[in-house]
mmCIF file of C-alpha atoms in Angstrom:
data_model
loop_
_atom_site.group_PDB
_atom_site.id
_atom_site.type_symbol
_atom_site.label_atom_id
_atom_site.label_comp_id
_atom_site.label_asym_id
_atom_site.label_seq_id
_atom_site.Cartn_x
_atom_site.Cartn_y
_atom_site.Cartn_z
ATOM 1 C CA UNK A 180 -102.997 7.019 90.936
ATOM 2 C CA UNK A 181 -100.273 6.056 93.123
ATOM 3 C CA UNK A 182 -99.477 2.991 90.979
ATOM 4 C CA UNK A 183 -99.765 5.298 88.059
ATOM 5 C CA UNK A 184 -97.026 7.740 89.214
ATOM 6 C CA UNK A 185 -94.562 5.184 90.021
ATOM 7 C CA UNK A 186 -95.383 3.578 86.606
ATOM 8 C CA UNK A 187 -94.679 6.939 85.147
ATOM 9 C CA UNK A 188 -92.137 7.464 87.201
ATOM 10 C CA UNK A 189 -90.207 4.471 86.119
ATOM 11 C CA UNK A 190 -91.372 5.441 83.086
ATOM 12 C CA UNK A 191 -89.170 8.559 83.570
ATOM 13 C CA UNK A 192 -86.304 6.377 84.595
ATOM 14 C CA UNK A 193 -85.916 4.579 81.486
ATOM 15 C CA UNK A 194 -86.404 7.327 79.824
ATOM 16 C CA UNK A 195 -83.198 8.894 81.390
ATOM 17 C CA UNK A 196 -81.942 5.592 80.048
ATOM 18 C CA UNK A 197 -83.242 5.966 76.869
ATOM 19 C CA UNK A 198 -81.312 9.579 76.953
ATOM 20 C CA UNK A 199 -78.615 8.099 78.335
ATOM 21 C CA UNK A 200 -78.671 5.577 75.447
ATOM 22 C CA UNK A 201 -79.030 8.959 73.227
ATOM 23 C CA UNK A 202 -75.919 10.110 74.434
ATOM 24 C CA UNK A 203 -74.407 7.207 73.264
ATOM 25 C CA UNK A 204 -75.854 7.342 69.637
ATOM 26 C CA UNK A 205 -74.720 10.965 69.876
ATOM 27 C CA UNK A 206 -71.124 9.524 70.193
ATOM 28 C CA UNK A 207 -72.014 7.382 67.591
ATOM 29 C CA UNK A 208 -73.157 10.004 65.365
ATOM 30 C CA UNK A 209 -70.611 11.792 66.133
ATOM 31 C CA UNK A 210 -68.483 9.144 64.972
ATOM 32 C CA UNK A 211 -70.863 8.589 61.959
ATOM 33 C CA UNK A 212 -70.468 12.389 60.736
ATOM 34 C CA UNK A 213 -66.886 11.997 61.319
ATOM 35 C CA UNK A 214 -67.129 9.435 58.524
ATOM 36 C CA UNK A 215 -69.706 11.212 56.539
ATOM 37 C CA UNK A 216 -67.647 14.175 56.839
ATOM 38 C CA UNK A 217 -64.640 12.664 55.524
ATOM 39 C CA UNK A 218 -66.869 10.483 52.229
ATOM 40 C CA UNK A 219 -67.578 14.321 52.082
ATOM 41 C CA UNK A 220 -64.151 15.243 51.589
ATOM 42 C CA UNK A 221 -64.139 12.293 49.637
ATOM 43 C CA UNK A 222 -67.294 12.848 47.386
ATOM 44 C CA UNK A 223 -65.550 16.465 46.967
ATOM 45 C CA UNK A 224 -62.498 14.965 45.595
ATOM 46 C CA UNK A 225 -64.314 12.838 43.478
ATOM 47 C CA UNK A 226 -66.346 16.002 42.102
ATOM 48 C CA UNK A 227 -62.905 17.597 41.495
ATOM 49 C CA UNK A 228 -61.370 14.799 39.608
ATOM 50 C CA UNK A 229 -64.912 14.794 37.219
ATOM 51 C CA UNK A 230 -63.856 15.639 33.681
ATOM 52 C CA UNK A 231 -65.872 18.667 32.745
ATOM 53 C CA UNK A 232 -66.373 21.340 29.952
ATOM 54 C CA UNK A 233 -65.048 23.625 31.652
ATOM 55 C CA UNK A 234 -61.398 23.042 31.765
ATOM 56 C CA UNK A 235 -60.582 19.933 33.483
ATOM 57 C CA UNK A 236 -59.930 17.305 31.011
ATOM 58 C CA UNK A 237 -56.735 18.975 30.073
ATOM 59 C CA UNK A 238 -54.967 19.095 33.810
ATOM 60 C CA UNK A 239 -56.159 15.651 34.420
ATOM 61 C CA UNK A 240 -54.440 14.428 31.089
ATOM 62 C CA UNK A 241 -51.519 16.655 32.510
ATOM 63 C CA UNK A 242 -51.523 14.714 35.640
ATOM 64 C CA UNK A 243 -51.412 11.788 34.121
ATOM 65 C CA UNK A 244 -48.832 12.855 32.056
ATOM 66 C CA UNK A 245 -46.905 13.478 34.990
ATOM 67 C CA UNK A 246 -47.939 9.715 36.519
ATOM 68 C CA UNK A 247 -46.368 8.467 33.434
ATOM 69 C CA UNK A 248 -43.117 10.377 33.257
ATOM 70 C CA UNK A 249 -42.175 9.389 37.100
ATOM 71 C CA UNK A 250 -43.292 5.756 36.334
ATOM 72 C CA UNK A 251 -40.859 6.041 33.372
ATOM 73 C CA UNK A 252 -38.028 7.550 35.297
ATOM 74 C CA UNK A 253 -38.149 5.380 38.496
ATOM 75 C CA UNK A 254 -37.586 2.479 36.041
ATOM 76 C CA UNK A 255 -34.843 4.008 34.204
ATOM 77 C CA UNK A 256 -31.675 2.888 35.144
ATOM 78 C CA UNK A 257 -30.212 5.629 37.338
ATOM 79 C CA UNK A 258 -26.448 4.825 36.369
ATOM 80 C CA UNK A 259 -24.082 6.104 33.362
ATOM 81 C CA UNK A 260 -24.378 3.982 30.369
ATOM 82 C CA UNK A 261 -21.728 1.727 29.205
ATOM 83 C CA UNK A 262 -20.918 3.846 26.210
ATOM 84 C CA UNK A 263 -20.457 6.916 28.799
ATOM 85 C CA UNK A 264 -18.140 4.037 30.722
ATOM 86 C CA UNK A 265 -16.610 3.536 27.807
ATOM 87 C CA UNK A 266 -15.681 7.034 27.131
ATOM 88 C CA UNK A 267 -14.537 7.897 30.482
ATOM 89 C CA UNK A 268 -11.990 4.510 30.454
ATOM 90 C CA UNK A 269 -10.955 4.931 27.598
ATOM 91 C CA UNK A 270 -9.031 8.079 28.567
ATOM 92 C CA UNK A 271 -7.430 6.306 31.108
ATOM 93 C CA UNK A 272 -3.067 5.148 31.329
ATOM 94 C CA UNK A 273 -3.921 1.787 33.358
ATOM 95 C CA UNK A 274 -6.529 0.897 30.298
ATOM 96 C CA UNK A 275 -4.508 1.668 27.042
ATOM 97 C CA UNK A 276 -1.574 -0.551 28.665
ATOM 98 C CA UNK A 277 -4.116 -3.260 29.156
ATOM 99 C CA UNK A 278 -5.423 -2.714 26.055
ATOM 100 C CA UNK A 279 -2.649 -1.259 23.575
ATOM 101 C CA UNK A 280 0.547 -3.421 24.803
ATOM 102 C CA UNK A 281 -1.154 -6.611 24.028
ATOM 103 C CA UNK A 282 -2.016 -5.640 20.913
ATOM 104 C CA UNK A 283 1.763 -4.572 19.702
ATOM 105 C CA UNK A 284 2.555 -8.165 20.364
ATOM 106 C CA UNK A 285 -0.511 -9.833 18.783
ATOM 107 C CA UNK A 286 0.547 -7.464 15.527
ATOM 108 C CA UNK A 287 4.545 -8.400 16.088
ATOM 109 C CA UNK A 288 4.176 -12.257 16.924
ATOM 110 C CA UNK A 289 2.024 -12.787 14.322
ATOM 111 C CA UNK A 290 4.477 -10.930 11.440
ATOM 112 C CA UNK A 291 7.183 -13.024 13.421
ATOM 113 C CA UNK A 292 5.480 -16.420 12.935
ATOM 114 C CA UNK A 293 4.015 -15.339 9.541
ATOM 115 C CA UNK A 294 7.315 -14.342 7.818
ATOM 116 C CA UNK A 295 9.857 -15.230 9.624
ATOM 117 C CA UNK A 296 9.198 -19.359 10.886
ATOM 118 C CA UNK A 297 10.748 -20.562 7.893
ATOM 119 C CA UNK A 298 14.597 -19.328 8.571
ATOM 120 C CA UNK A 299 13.699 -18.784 12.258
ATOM 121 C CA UNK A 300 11.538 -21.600 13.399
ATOM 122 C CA UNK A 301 13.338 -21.619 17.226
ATOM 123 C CA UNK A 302 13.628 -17.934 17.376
ATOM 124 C CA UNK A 303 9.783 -17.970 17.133
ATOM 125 C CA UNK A 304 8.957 -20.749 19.509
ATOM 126 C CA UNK A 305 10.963 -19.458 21.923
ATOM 127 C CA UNK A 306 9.562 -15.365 22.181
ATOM 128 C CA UNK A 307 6.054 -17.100 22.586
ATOM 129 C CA UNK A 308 7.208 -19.083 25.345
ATOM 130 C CA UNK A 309 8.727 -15.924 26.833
ATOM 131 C CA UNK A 310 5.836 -14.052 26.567
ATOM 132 C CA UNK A 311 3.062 -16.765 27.911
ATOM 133 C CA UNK A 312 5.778 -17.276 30.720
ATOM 134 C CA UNK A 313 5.716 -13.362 31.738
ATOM 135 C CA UNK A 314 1.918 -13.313 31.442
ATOM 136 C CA UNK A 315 2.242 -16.325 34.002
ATOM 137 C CA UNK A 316 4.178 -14.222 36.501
ATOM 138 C CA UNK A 317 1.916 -11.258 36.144
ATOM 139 C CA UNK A 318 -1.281 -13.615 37.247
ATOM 140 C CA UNK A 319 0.769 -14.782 40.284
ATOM 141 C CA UNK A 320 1.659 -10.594 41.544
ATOM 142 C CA UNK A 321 -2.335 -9.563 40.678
ATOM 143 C CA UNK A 322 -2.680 -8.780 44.233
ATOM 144 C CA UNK A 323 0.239 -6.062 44.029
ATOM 145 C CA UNK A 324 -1.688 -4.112 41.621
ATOM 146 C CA UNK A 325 -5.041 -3.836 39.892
ATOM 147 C CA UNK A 326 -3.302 -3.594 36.532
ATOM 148 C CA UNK A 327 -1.856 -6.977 36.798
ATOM 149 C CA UNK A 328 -4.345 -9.274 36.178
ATOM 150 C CA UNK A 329 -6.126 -7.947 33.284
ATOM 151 C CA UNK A 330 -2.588 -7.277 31.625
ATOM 152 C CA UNK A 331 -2.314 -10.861 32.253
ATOM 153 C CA UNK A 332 -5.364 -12.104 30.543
ATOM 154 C CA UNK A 333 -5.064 -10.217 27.687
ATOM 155 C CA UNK A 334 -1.211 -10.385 27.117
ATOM 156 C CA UNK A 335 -1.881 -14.423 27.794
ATOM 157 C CA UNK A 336 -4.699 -14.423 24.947
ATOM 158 C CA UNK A 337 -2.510 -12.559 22.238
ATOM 159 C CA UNK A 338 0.304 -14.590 22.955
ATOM 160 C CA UNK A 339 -1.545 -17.811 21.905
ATOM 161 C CA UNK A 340 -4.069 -16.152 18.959
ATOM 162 C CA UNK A 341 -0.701 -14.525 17.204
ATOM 163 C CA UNK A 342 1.014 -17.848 17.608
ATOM 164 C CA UNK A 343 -1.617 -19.957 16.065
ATOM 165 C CA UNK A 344 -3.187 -17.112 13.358
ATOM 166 C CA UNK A 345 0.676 -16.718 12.459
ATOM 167 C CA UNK A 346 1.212 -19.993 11.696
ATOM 168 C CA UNK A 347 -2.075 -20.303 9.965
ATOM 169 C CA UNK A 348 -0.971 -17.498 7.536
ATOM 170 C CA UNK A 349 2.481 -19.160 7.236
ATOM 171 C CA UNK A 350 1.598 -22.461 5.794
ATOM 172 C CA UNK A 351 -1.668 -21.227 4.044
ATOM 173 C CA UNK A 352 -0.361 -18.462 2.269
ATOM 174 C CA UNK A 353 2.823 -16.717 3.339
ATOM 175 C CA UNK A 354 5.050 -19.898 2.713
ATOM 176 C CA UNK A 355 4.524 -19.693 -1.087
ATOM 177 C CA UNK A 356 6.039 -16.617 -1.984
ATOM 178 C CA UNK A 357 9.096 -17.780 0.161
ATOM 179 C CA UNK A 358 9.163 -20.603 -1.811
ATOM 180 C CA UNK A 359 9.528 -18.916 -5.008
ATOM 181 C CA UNK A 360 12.032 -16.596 -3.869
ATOM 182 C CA UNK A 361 14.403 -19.166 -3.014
ATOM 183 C CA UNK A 362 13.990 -21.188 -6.418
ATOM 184 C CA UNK A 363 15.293 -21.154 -9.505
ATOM 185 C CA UNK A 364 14.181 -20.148 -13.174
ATOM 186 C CA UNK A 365 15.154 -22.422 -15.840
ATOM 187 C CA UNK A 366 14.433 -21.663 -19.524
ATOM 188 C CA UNK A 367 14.359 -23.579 -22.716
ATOM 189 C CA UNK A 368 13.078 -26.706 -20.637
ATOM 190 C CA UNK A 369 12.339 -29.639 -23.023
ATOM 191 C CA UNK A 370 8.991 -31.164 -21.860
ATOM 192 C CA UNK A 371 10.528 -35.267 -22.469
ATOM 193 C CA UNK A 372 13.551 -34.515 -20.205
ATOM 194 C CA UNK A 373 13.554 -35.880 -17.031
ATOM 195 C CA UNK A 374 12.239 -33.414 -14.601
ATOM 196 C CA UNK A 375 14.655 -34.477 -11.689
ATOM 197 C CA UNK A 376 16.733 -32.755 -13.802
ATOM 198 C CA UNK A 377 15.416 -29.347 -12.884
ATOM 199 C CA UNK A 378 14.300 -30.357 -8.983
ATOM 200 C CA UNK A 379 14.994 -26.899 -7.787
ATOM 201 C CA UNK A 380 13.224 -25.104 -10.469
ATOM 202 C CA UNK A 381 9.889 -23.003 -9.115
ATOM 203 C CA UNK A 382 9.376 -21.177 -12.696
ATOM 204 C CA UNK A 383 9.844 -22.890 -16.100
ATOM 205 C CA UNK A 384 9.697 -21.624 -19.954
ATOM 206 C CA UNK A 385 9.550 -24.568 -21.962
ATOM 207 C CA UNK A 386 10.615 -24.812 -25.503
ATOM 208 C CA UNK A 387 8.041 -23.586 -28.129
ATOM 209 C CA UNK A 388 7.155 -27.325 -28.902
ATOM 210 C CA UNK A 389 5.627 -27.918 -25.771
ATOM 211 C CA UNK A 390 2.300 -27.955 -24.774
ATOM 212 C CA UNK A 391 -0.427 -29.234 -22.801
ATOM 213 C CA UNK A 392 -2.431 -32.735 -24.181
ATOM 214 C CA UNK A 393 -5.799 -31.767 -22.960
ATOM 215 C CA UNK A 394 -7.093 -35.003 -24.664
ATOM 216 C CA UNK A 395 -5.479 -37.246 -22.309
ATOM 217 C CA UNK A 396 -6.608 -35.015 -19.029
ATOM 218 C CA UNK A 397 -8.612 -36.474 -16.281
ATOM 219 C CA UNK A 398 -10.539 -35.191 -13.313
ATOM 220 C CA UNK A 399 -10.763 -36.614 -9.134
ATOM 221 C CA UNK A 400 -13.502 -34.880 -7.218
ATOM 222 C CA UNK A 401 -12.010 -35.128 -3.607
ATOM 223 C CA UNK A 402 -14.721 -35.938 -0.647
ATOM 224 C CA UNK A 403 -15.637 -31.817 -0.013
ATOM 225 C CA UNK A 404 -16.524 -31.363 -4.165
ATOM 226 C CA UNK A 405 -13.330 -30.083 -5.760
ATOM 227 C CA UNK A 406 -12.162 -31.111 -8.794
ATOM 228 C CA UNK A 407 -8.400 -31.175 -9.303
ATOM 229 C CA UNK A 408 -7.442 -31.488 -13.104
ATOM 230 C CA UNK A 409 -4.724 -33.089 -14.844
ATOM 231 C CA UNK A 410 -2.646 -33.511 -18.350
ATOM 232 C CA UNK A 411 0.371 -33.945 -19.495
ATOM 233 C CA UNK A 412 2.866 -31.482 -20.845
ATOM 234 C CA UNK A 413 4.446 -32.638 -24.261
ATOM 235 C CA UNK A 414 6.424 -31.971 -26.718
ATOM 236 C CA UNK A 415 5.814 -33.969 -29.642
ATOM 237 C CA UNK A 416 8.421 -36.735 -29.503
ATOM 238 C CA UNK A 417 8.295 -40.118 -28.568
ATOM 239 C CA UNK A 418 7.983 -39.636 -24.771
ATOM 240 C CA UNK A 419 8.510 -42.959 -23.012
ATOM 241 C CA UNK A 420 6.831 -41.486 -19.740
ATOM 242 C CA UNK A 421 5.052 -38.177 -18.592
ATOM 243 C CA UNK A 422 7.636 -35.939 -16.819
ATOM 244 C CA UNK A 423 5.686 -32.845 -16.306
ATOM 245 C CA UNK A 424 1.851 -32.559 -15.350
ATOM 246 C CA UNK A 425 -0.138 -29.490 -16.154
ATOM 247 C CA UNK A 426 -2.778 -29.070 -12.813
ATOM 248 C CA UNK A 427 -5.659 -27.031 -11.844
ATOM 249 C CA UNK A 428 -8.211 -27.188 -9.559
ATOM 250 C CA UNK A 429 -12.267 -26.464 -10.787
ATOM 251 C CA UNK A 430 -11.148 -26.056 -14.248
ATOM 252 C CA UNK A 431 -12.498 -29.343 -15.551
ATOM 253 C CA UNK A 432 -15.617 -31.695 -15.606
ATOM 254 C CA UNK A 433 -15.720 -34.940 -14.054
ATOM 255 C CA UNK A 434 -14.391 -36.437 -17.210
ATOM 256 C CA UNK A 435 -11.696 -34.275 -17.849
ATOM 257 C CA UNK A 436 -11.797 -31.462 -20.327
ATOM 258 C CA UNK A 437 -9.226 -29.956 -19.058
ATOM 259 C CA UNK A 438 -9.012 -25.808 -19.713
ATOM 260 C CA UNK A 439 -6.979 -24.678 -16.683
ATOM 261 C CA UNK A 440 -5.373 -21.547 -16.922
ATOM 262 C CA UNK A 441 -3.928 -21.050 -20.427
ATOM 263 C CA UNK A 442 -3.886 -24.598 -20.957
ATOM 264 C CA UNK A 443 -5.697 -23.049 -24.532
ATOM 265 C CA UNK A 444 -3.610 -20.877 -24.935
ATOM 266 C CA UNK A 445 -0.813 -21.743 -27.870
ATOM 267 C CA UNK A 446 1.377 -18.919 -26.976
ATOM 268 C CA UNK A 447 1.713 -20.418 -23.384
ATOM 269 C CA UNK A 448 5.204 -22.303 -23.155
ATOM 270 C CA UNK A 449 5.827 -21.632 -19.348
ATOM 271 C CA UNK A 450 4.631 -23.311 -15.770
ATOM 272 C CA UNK A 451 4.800 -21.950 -12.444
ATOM 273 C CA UNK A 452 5.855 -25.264 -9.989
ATOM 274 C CA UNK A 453 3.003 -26.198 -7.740
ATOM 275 C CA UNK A 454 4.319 -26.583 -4.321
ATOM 276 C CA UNK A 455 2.699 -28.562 -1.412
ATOM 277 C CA UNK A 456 2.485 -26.977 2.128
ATOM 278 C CA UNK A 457 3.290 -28.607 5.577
ATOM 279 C CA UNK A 458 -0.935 -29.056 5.576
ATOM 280 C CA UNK A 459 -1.330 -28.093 9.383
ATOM 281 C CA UNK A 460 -4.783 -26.723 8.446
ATOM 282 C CA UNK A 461 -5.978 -28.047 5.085
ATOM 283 C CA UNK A 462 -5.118 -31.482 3.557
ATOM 284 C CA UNK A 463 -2.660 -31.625 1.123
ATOM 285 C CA UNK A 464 -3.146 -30.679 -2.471
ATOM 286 C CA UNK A 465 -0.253 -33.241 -3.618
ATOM 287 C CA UNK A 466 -2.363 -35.668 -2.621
ATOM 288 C CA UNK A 467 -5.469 -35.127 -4.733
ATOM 289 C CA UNK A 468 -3.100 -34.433 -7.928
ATOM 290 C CA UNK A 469 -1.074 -37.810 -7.073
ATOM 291 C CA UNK A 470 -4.955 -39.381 -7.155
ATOM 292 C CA UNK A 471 -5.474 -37.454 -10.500
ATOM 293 C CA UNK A 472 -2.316 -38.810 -12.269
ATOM 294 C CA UNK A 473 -3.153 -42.494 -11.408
ATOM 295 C CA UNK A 474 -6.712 -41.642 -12.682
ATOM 296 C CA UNK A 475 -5.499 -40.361 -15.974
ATOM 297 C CA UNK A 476 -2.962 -43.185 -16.549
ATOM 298 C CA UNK A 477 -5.271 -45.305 -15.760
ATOM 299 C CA UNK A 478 -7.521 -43.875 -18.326
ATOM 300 C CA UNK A 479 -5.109 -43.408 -21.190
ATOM 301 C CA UNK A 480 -2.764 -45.902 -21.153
ATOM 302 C CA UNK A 481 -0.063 -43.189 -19.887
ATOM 303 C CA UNK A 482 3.260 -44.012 -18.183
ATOM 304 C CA UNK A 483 4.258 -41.304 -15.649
ATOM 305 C CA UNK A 484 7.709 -40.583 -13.697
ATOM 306 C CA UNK A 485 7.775 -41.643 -10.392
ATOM 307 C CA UNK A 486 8.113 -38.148 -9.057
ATOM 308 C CA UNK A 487 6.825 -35.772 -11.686
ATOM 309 C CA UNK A 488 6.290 -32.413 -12.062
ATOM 310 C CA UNK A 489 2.835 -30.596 -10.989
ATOM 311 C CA UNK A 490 2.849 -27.159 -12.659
ATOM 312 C CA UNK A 491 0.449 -24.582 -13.673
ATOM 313 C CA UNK A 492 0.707 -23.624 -17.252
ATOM 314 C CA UNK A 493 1.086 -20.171 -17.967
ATOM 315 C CA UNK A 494 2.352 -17.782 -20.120
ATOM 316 C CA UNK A 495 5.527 -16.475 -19.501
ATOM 317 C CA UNK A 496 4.940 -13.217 -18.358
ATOM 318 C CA UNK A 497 2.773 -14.344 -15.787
ATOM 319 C CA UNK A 498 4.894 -16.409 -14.064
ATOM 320 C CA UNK A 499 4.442 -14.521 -11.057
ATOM 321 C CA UNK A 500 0.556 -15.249 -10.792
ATOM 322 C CA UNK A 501 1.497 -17.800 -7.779
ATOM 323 C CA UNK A 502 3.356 -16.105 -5.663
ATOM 324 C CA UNK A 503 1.757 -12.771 -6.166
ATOM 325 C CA UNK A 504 -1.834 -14.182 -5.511
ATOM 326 C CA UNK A 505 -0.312 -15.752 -2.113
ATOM 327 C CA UNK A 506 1.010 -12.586 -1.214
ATOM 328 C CA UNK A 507 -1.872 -10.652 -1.348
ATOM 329 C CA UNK A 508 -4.289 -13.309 0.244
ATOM 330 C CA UNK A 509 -1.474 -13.108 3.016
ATOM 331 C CA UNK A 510 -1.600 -9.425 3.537
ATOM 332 C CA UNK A 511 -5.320 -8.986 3.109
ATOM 333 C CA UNK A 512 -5.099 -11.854 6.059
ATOM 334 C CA UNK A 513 -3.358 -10.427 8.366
ATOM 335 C CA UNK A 514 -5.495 -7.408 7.889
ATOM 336 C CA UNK A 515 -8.740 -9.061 9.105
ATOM 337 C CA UNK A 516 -7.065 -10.196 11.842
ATOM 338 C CA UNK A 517 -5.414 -7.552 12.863
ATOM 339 C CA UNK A 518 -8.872 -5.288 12.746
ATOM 340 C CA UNK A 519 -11.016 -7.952 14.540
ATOM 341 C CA UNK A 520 -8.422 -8.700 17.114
ATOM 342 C CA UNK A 521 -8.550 -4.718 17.729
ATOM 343 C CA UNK A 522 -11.891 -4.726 18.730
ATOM 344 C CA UNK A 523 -11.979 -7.969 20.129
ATOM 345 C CA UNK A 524 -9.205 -7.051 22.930
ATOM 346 C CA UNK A 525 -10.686 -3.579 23.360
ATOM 347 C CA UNK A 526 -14.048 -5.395 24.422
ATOM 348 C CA UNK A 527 -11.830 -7.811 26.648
ATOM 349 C CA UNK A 528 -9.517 -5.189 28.148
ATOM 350 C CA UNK A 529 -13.075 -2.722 28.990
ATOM 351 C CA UNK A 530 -14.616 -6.018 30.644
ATOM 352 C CA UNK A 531 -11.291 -6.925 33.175
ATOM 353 C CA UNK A 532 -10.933 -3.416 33.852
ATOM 354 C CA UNK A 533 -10.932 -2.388 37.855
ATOM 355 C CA UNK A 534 -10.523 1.058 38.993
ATOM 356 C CA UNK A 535 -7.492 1.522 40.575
ATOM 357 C CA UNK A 536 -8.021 1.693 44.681
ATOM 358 C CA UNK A 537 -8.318 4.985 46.306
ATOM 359 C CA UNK A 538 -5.560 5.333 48.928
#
């Protein structure tokens, strides 16, 4: 019995270590309802987020309405826009001299060069110089102002697209109608005189005899596809050579034919004198009608003057076609340029544009 006891005894004694072992699971499950208690809080949300009939469909959409809107707004760009930029610049004195003076000179250097490098050639070379030299100096003083070195840029860009666009105009169109302003009209031309005779001349009425011999015409198609056409102006005498040339350009097939202007015309007894340009920018259209002639003498036996005539033949009271066709390809020109040199500089001057420091 004695054995017994102290069996149950120890007995006893692990079972206080079995409680004390309890107490430990009772931290444990402590620690386990702690959990429990929060997948309860948990499970509980979860129940709450459940889409039921009775309602909540509509705030969860809402929510995620909501989700979607701040998603949306934290990647919109929290900044003004560049139009608003735009808008707010635009008002500003430092941008319209950035902007505005640069244009005045694009508009007045190229009218200068345009119009006036014929009779003024020095005058003209000399203001651009001027100018890209004072766009020079403002570069060098940028740091004594935040104006200076956008004015630069832009006034330094103007300068050299006026000087070059100017010229362009001047010896593609603008030339022409100088030309004819500064040349002569001579009437009751005979056709078999020689045409030295009337070297000055940039308008012509012929005498009602002559006309244009579109049977002995010919054609040269230059390397880019034109045709320039050719024939001889006559009169009906004995001509020992071909003083005057009637010319066109895509008027006439590659064998001649030629129907240029009023070349059909038998009321037509005038020409308007072709003139050739300095050919800066496009090759020379003497050229192709000097390649023409040899063609059609070549062709029909024809003896020309060494230095004839080109003219367009016309009647006489459209001997202004020329220069009036010039003038308006001038003006109409200048007016593309002008517009998309407007925007153009208006982009540049809103992309060099600096605030002005706060003192």
């Amino acid at each position: 019995a004695g054995v017994q006891q102290s069996s149950t005894q120890q007995g006893y004694g692990n079972a206080g270590g079995m409680q004390h072992g309890y107490g430990s699971a009772g931290v444990q499950q402590s620690s386990m309802q702690q959990v429990y208690g929060s997948a309860g809080m948990q499970q509980s949300d979860f129940r709450n987020r459940q889409p039921t009939y009775g309602g909540n469909v509509g705030g969860d959409f809402e929510v995620g309405q909501a989700q979607g809107a701040f998603a949306a707004k934290a990647k919109a760009p929290t900044g003004p826009s560049r139009l608003h930029q735009f808008a707010v610049v635009s008002k500003k004195p430092d941008f319209l001299i950035t902007w505005l003076v640069p244009c005045f000179i694009f508009v007045a250097n190229t009218l200068l060069f345009s119009y006036g490098f014929m009779q003024l050639p020095s005058l003209c070379l000399l203001i651009s110089s001027v100018l890209l030299l004072a766009s020079c100096i403002m570069f060098f003083i940028r740091s004594r102002g935040h104006i200076w070195l956008p004015l630069s840029v832009t006034l330094f860009i103007a300068v050299l697209a006026s000087s070059f666009l100017g010229l362009y105009i001047y010896d593609q169109f603008a030339i022409f109608p100088a030309f004819y302003r500064n040349t002569r009209l001579y009437a009751n031309v005979i056709a078999s005189q020689p045409s030295a005779a009337v070297a000055d001349a940039g308008k012509i009425t012929f005498t009602a005899e002559a006309s244009v011999d579109t049977n002995h015409s010919a054609a040269f198609v230059s390397e880019s596809g034109f045709v320039y056409c050719i024939a001889p102006v006559r009169d009906g005498s004995a001509m020992p050579q071909v003083e005057f040339w009637a010319v066109g350009v895509q008027c006439c097939n590659a064998q001649g034919d030629f129907t240029c202007d009023q070349a059909q015309d038998p009321t037509a007894h005038a020409g308007i004198r072709v003139f050739d340009n300095s050919g800066w920018f496009s090759a020379s259209r003497s050229d192709f009608y000097e390649h023409a002639r040899w063609k059609a003498e070549a062709m029909h036996s024809l003896v020309s003057a060494p230095e004839p005539m080109y003219i367009r033949w016309v009647q006489e009271s459209r001997l202004d076609m020329l220069s009036d066709f010039y003038r308006d390809r001038a003006i109409g020109n200048l007016c593309s340029f002008f517009m998309m040199y407007g925007v153009g500089s208006m982009a540049l001057a809103f992309a060099l544009y600096r605030e002005r420091p706060r003192k």
